[in-house]
Short mmCIF file of C-alpha atoms and ligand atoms in Angstrom, two decimals:
data_model
loop_
_atom_site.label_atom_id
_atom_site.label_comp_id
_atom_site.label_asym_id
_atom_site.label_seq_id
_atom_site.Cartn_x
_atom_site.Cartn_y
_atom_site.Cartn_z
CA MET A 296 0.00 0.00 0.00
CA SER A 297 1.30 3.49 -0.86
CA ASN A 298 2.32 6.01 1.79
CA PRO A 299 -0.44 8.36 2.94
CA LEU A 300 -0.56 11.72 1.18
CA LEU A 301 -2.34 13.33 4.12
CA GLN A 302 -1.61 12.44 7.73
CA VAL A 303 -3.61 13.99 10.54
CA GLU A 304 -2.11 12.97 13.85
CA LYS A 305 -3.92 13.46 17.14
CA VAL A 306 -5.29 16.81 16.03
CA SER A 307 -7.62 18.60 18.40
CA LYS A 308 -9.13 22.08 18.66
CA SER A 309 -10.31 23.96 21.72
CA ILE A 310 -11.34 27.57 22.12
CA GLY A 311 -11.38 28.60 25.74
CA ARG A 312 -13.26 25.83 27.54
CA SER A 313 -15.07 24.65 24.40
CA ILE A 314 -13.75 21.52 22.73
CA LEU A 315 -14.53 21.86 19.02
CA LEU A 316 -12.66 18.71 18.02
CA HIS A 317 -11.44 15.87 20.21
CA PRO A 318 -8.10 14.32 19.22
CA CYS A 319 -8.54 12.82 15.79
CA SER A 320 -6.13 10.95 13.51
CA LEU A 321 -6.66 10.03 9.89
CA GLU A 322 -4.82 9.15 6.72
CA VAL A 323 -5.73 9.70 3.08
CA ARG A 324 -3.85 8.30 0.10
CA SER A 325 -3.60 9.61 -3.43
CA GLY A 326 -6.58 8.45 -5.47
CA GLU A 327 -8.85 8.13 -2.43
CA ILE A 328 -12.07 10.05 -1.78
CA LEU A 329 -13.07 10.67 1.83
CA ALA A 330 -16.45 12.15 2.78
CA LEU A 331 -16.88 13.92 6.11
CA CYS A 332 -20.44 13.51 7.33
CA GLY A 333 -22.20 14.68 10.46
CA GLY A 334 -24.86 17.03 11.71
CA ASN A 335 -24.65 20.79 12.11
CA GLY A 336 -21.83 21.69 14.48
CA ALA A 337 -20.27 18.20 14.37
CA GLY A 338 -16.79 19.59 13.69
CA LYS A 339 -16.37 18.99 9.95
CA SER A 340 -15.33 22.55 9.04
CA THR A 341 -13.12 22.73 12.11
CA LEU A 342 -11.19 19.69 10.89
CA ILE A 343 -11.09 20.91 7.28
CA ARG A 344 -9.79 24.35 8.27
CA MET A 345 -6.95 22.76 10.22
CA ILE A 346 -6.03 20.58 7.25
CA ALA A 347 -6.15 23.70 5.05
CA GLY A 348 -3.74 25.42 7.40
CA ILE A 349 -6.00 28.41 8.08
CA SER A 350 -6.65 27.32 11.67
CA GLN A 351 -4.01 25.93 13.96
CA PRO A 352 -4.61 22.71 15.92
CA THR A 353 -4.53 23.10 19.68
CA GLU A 354 -2.59 19.85 19.67
CA GLY A 355 -1.40 17.41 17.05
CA SER A 356 0.00 17.81 13.56
CA VAL A 357 -1.03 17.70 9.92
CA THR A 358 1.40 16.52 7.25
CA LEU A 359 0.82 16.64 3.51
CA SER A 360 3.27 14.96 1.14
CA GLY A 361 5.75 15.04 4.02
CA ALA A 362 5.40 18.83 4.40
CA ASN A 363 4.22 20.29 7.69
CA TRP A 364 2.30 23.56 7.62
CA LEU A 365 4.33 25.02 10.48
CA ASN A 366 7.69 24.31 8.84
CA ASN A 367 7.01 24.44 5.09
CA ARG A 368 4.02 26.72 4.51
CA VAL A 369 4.64 27.43 0.84
CA GLU A 370 5.28 23.82 -0.09
CA TYR A 371 2.32 22.70 2.03
CA ALA A 372 -0.08 25.20 0.42
CA ASP A 373 1.09 24.17 -3.05
CA HIS A 374 -0.38 20.71 -2.53
CA ILE A 375 -3.89 21.92 -1.65
CA GLY A 376 -6.88 23.18 -3.60
CA TYR A 377 -9.25 24.47 -0.94
CA MET A 378 -12.90 25.36 -1.21
CA PRO A 379 -14.21 27.03 1.97
CA ASP A 380 -17.81 26.65 3.08
CA GLU A 381 -18.39 30.40 2.84
CA PHE A 382 -16.66 32.80 0.50
CA GLN A 383 -17.39 36.19 -1.05
CA PHE A 384 -15.84 36.85 -4.45
CA GLY A 385 -14.95 40.43 -5.40
CA SER A 386 -18.21 41.90 -6.66
CA SER A 387 -16.87 43.93 -9.59
CA LEU A 388 -15.14 41.07 -11.44
CA THR A 389 -16.54 38.73 -14.08
CA ALA A 390 -16.29 34.96 -13.67
CA TYR A 391 -13.42 34.84 -16.15
CA GLU A 392 -11.53 37.69 -14.43
CA THR A 393 -12.07 36.06 -11.05
CA LEU A 394 -10.66 32.70 -12.07
CA GLN A 395 -7.89 34.38 -14.06
CA PHE A 396 -6.91 36.29 -10.91
CA TYR A 397 -6.49 33.07 -8.91
CA ALA A 398 -4.71 31.45 -11.84
CA SER A 399 -2.19 34.28 -12.05
CA LEU A 400 -1.34 33.87 -8.36
CA ARG A 401 -0.28 30.33 -9.20
CA ARG A 402 1.17 31.15 -12.63
CA ILE A 403 -1.44 29.07 -14.39
CA GLY A 404 -2.22 29.88 -18.02
CA ARG A 405 -5.41 31.08 -19.70
CA ASP A 406 -6.10 27.71 -21.31
CA ARG A 407 -6.65 26.08 -17.93
CA VAL A 408 -8.98 28.91 -16.88
CA VAL A 409 -11.12 28.43 -20.00
CA GLU A 410 -11.01 24.63 -19.63
CA LEU A 411 -12.27 24.83 -16.06
CA LEU A 412 -14.99 27.40 -16.79
CA ASP A 413 -16.21 24.93 -19.40
CA THR A 414 -15.92 22.00 -16.96
CA VAL A 415 -18.14 23.70 -14.39
CA GLY A 416 -20.59 24.95 -17.03
CA LEU A 417 -19.80 28.66 -16.70
CA LEU A 418 -18.01 29.36 -19.99
CA GLU A 419 -21.06 30.90 -21.65
CA VAL A 420 -21.60 33.24 -18.72
CA SER A 421 -17.92 33.92 -18.04
CA LYS A 422 -18.28 37.61 -19.01
CA ARG A 423 -20.96 38.15 -16.40
CA LYS A 424 -20.11 39.66 -13.05
CA VAL A 425 -19.96 37.12 -10.27
CA SER A 426 -22.21 39.39 -8.21
CA SER A 427 -25.04 38.45 -10.61
CA PHE A 428 -24.49 34.71 -10.07
CA SER A 429 -26.79 32.39 -8.14
CA LYS A 430 -25.51 30.45 -5.13
CA GLY A 431 -24.97 27.28 -7.19
CA MET A 432 -23.08 29.17 -9.90
CA ARG A 433 -20.79 30.74 -7.29
CA GLN A 434 -20.22 27.29 -5.80
CA ARG A 435 -19.17 25.96 -9.21
CA LEU A 436 -16.76 28.88 -9.66
CA LEU A 437 -15.31 28.24 -6.22
CA PHE A 438 -14.89 24.57 -7.11
CA ALA A 439 -13.09 25.57 -10.34
CA GLN A 440 -10.76 27.77 -8.25
CA ALA A 441 -9.89 24.77 -6.06
CA MET A 442 -9.15 22.59 -9.10
CA LEU A 443 -6.98 25.16 -10.93
CA ALA A 444 -3.55 23.81 -10.07
CA LYS A 445 -4.54 20.11 -10.18
CA PRO A 446 -3.51 19.89 -6.51
CA ALA A 447 -2.52 16.65 -4.82
CA LEU A 448 -5.36 17.21 -2.35
CA LEU A 449 -8.76 18.70 -3.13
CA LEU A 450 -10.15 19.89 0.19
CA LEU A 451 -13.80 20.88 -0.20
CA ASP A 452 -16.10 22.18 2.52
CA GLU A 453 -19.73 21.50 1.59
CA PRO A 454 -19.07 21.76 -2.15
CA THR A 455 -22.56 20.50 -3.06
CA ASN A 456 -24.27 23.21 -1.04
CA GLY A 457 -26.64 25.04 -3.43
CA LEU A 458 -26.02 22.79 -6.42
CA ASP A 459 -28.99 21.59 -8.44
CA PRO A 460 -29.45 17.82 -8.94
CA TYR A 461 -27.63 17.85 -12.29
CA TRP A 462 -24.57 19.66 -10.93
CA MET A 463 -24.58 17.58 -7.79
CA GLU A 464 -24.09 14.46 -9.91
CA GLU A 465 -21.60 16.28 -12.13
CA PHE A 466 -19.64 17.19 -9.02
CA GLY A 467 -19.53 13.49 -8.15
CA HIS A 468 -18.21 12.60 -11.61
CA LEU A 469 -15.59 15.35 -11.41
CA ILE A 470 -14.17 14.20 -8.07
CA ARG A 471 -14.16 10.60 -9.34
CA GLN A 472 -12.17 11.78 -12.35
CA ALA A 473 -9.79 13.68 -10.07
CA ALA A 474 -9.24 10.53 -8.00
CA GLN A 475 -8.61 8.49 -11.14
CA ASP A 476 -5.99 11.08 -12.08
CA GLY A 477 -4.27 10.43 -8.74
CA GLN A 478 -5.59 13.34 -6.69
CA ALA A 479 -6.96 12.75 -3.19
CA VAL A 480 -10.31 14.33 -2.32
CA VAL A 481 -11.63 15.20 1.14
CA PHE A 482 -15.07 16.80 1.21
CA SER A 483 -17.75 17.48 3.78
CA THR A 484 -21.38 17.07 2.86
CA HIS A 485 -24.92 16.75 4.14
CA GLN A 486 -25.82 14.88 0.95
CA LEU A 487 -25.47 11.28 2.09
CA ASN A 488 -26.39 9.99 -1.37
CA ILE A 489 -23.45 11.85 -2.87
CA ALA A 490 -21.14 10.47 -0.18
CA GLU A 491 -22.45 6.96 -0.82
CA SER A 492 -22.23 7.21 -4.61
CA TYR A 493 -18.85 8.82 -4.99
CA ALA A 494 -16.69 8.49 -1.85
CA ASP A 495 -14.58 5.46 -0.98
CA TYR A 496 -14.48 6.19 2.72
CA ALA A 497 -16.54 8.15 5.20
CA LEU A 498 -15.86 9.80 8.49
CA PHE A 499 -19.00 10.25 10.56
CA MET A 500 -18.62 12.91 13.22
CA SER A 501 -20.76 14.04 16.11
CA SER A 502 -19.99 16.57 18.86
CA GLY A 503 -16.39 16.90 17.70
CA GLN A 504 -15.73 13.17 17.78
CA VAL A 505 -15.21 10.55 15.09
CA ARG A 506 -18.05 8.02 15.41
CA TYR A 507 -17.26 5.96 12.35
CA SER A 508 -14.47 5.81 9.88
CA GLY A 509 -14.04 3.26 7.19
CA ASP A 510 -15.43 2.30 3.85
CA ILE A 511 -18.90 3.48 2.95
CA VAL A 512 -20.07 0.16 1.56
CA SER A 513 -19.54 -1.59 4.92
CA LEU A 514 -21.49 1.07 6.77
CA SER A 515 -24.26 1.05 4.22
CA ASN A 516 -24.44 -2.76 4.40
CA LYS A 517 -24.59 -2.67 8.17
CA TYR A 518 -27.63 -0.39 7.92
CA ARG A 519 -29.18 -1.96 4.82
CA HIS A 520 -32.35 -2.88 6.72
CA ASP A 521 -32.35 0.33 8.76
CA GLY A 522 -32.37 3.12 6.23
CA GLY A 523 -28.84 2.79 4.84
CA LEU A 524 -26.54 5.73 5.45
CA TYR A 525 -29.42 7.84 6.68
CA GLY A 526 -30.08 5.22 9.36
CA ALA A 527 -26.43 5.42 10.39
CA PHE A 528 -26.66 9.19 10.45
CA GLN A 529 -29.78 9.09 12.63
CA ASP A 530 -28.02 6.87 15.13
CA LEU A 531 -25.17 9.35 15.22
CA VAL A 532 -27.14 12.53 15.71
CA THR A 533 -29.48 10.97 18.24
CA ASN A 534 -26.52 9.24 19.89
CA LYS A 535 -28.31 5.90 19.92
CA GLU A 536 -24.98 4.36 19.15
CA SER A 537 -21.92 6.15 20.38
CA ASP A 538 -19.55 4.24 18.18
CA LEU A 539 -20.49 2.81 14.80
CA GLY A 540 -17.22 0.97 14.44
CA LYS A 541 -13.86 2.12 13.29
CA ASP A 542 -11.36 1.11 10.73
CA THR A 543 -8.27 2.15 12.62
CA ARG A 544 -6.18 2.32 9.46
CA HIS A 545 -8.21 5.25 8.34
CA ALA A 546 -9.13 7.39 11.33
CA THR A 547 -9.30 7.23 15.08
CA ASN A 548 -10.26 9.35 18.03
CA GLN A 549 -6.80 9.70 19.45
N1 LIG B 170 -14.82 30.50 16.44
C1 LIG B 170 -15.50 29.64 17.20
N2 LIG B 170 -15.59 29.82 18.54
C2 LIG B 170 -16.25 28.95 19.31
N3 LIG B 170 -16.90 27.87 18.83
C3 LIG B 170 -16.84 27.65 17.51
C4 LIG B 170 -16.16 28.52 16.63
N4 LIG B 170 -16.29 28.02 15.36
C5 LIG B 170 -17.03 26.92 15.47
N5 LIG B 170 -17.37 26.70 16.74
C6 LIG B 170 -18.16 25.57 17.26
O1 LIG B 170 -17.47 24.39 16.90
C7 LIG B 170 -18.40 23.35 16.66
C8 LIG B 170 -18.07 22.70 15.31
O2 LIG B 170 -18.36 23.64 14.29
P1 LIG B 170 -18.09 23.31 12.76
O3 LIG B 170 -18.31 24.58 11.99
O4 LIG B 170 -16.78 22.64 12.63
O5 LIG B 170 -19.26 22.26 12.47
P2 LIG B 170 -19.72 21.62 11.09
O6 LIG B 170 -19.73 20.13 11.28
O7 LIG B 170 -18.92 22.12 9.95
O8 LIG B 170 -21.22 22.13 11.01
P3 LIG B 170 -22.18 22.55 9.77
O9 LIG B 170 -22.63 21.25 9.12
O10 LIG B 170 -23.32 23.25 10.44
O11 LIG B 170 -21.42 23.43 8.83
C9 LIG B 170 -19.78 23.96 16.76
O12 LIG B 170 -20.31 23.65 18.01
C10 LIG B 170 -19.54 25.44 16.63
O13 LIG B 170 -20.48 26.18 17.34
#
């Protein structure tokens, strides 16, 4: 088995007396897709922001391709395409100008900008100001921004938020393609069907703790007579089961 691309080791986050994330460890390899699932306030964005390097763990470390954010910030950031859960684009720029701006920061050429606008279905409206875009259109532009540099890790916080059914499925195909091309994908979602259809592994979180980590098919099979993944989710949010089983290779609460 190949070495992990991403290694999260005993990472936790506290603010004052509040524990946002209990110590959590996980590994993701190139070509793998990991879905982070859990109810509102479960700790998904907290974990994602620490992997992105925009929030520092209270304890623990995150390593990406052997680079640690604290010691090799530039190298570390080069490996990530990050899509935050909330983002405001500059209101006066068109879609093309916006993506071109991010491309120029990474010295990426115009061809890739046009290719990606086409990929996310925004080429025909690329001369329109982003301020006139719907939520789903802005999400697709933000996704294109994350994919620009073909990063080793696509780190996506609720990327399907606001997408219509067609683009939700398209999103699934695009991350599958990215994984086939050797990229790793970590995304959070409330769309359990998207997690089930397109991710290899899932991390179910509740109250800042990992309640399940492992392959999605096993979890779905376990709950096949009890509502599938939604049944698992219900057990998590209602805390009927505190621990749905863990594949310790993938992630642990420690
Ligand atoms: N800056 C902060 N200060 C204190 N508590 C915070 C802060 N940011 C987040 N939290 C708390 O941390 C917990 C985890 O929040 P987080 O945003 O990671 O959840 P989430 O799983 O992404 O939720 P959602 O699905 O609603 O986006 C929540 O209880 C939230 O209230």
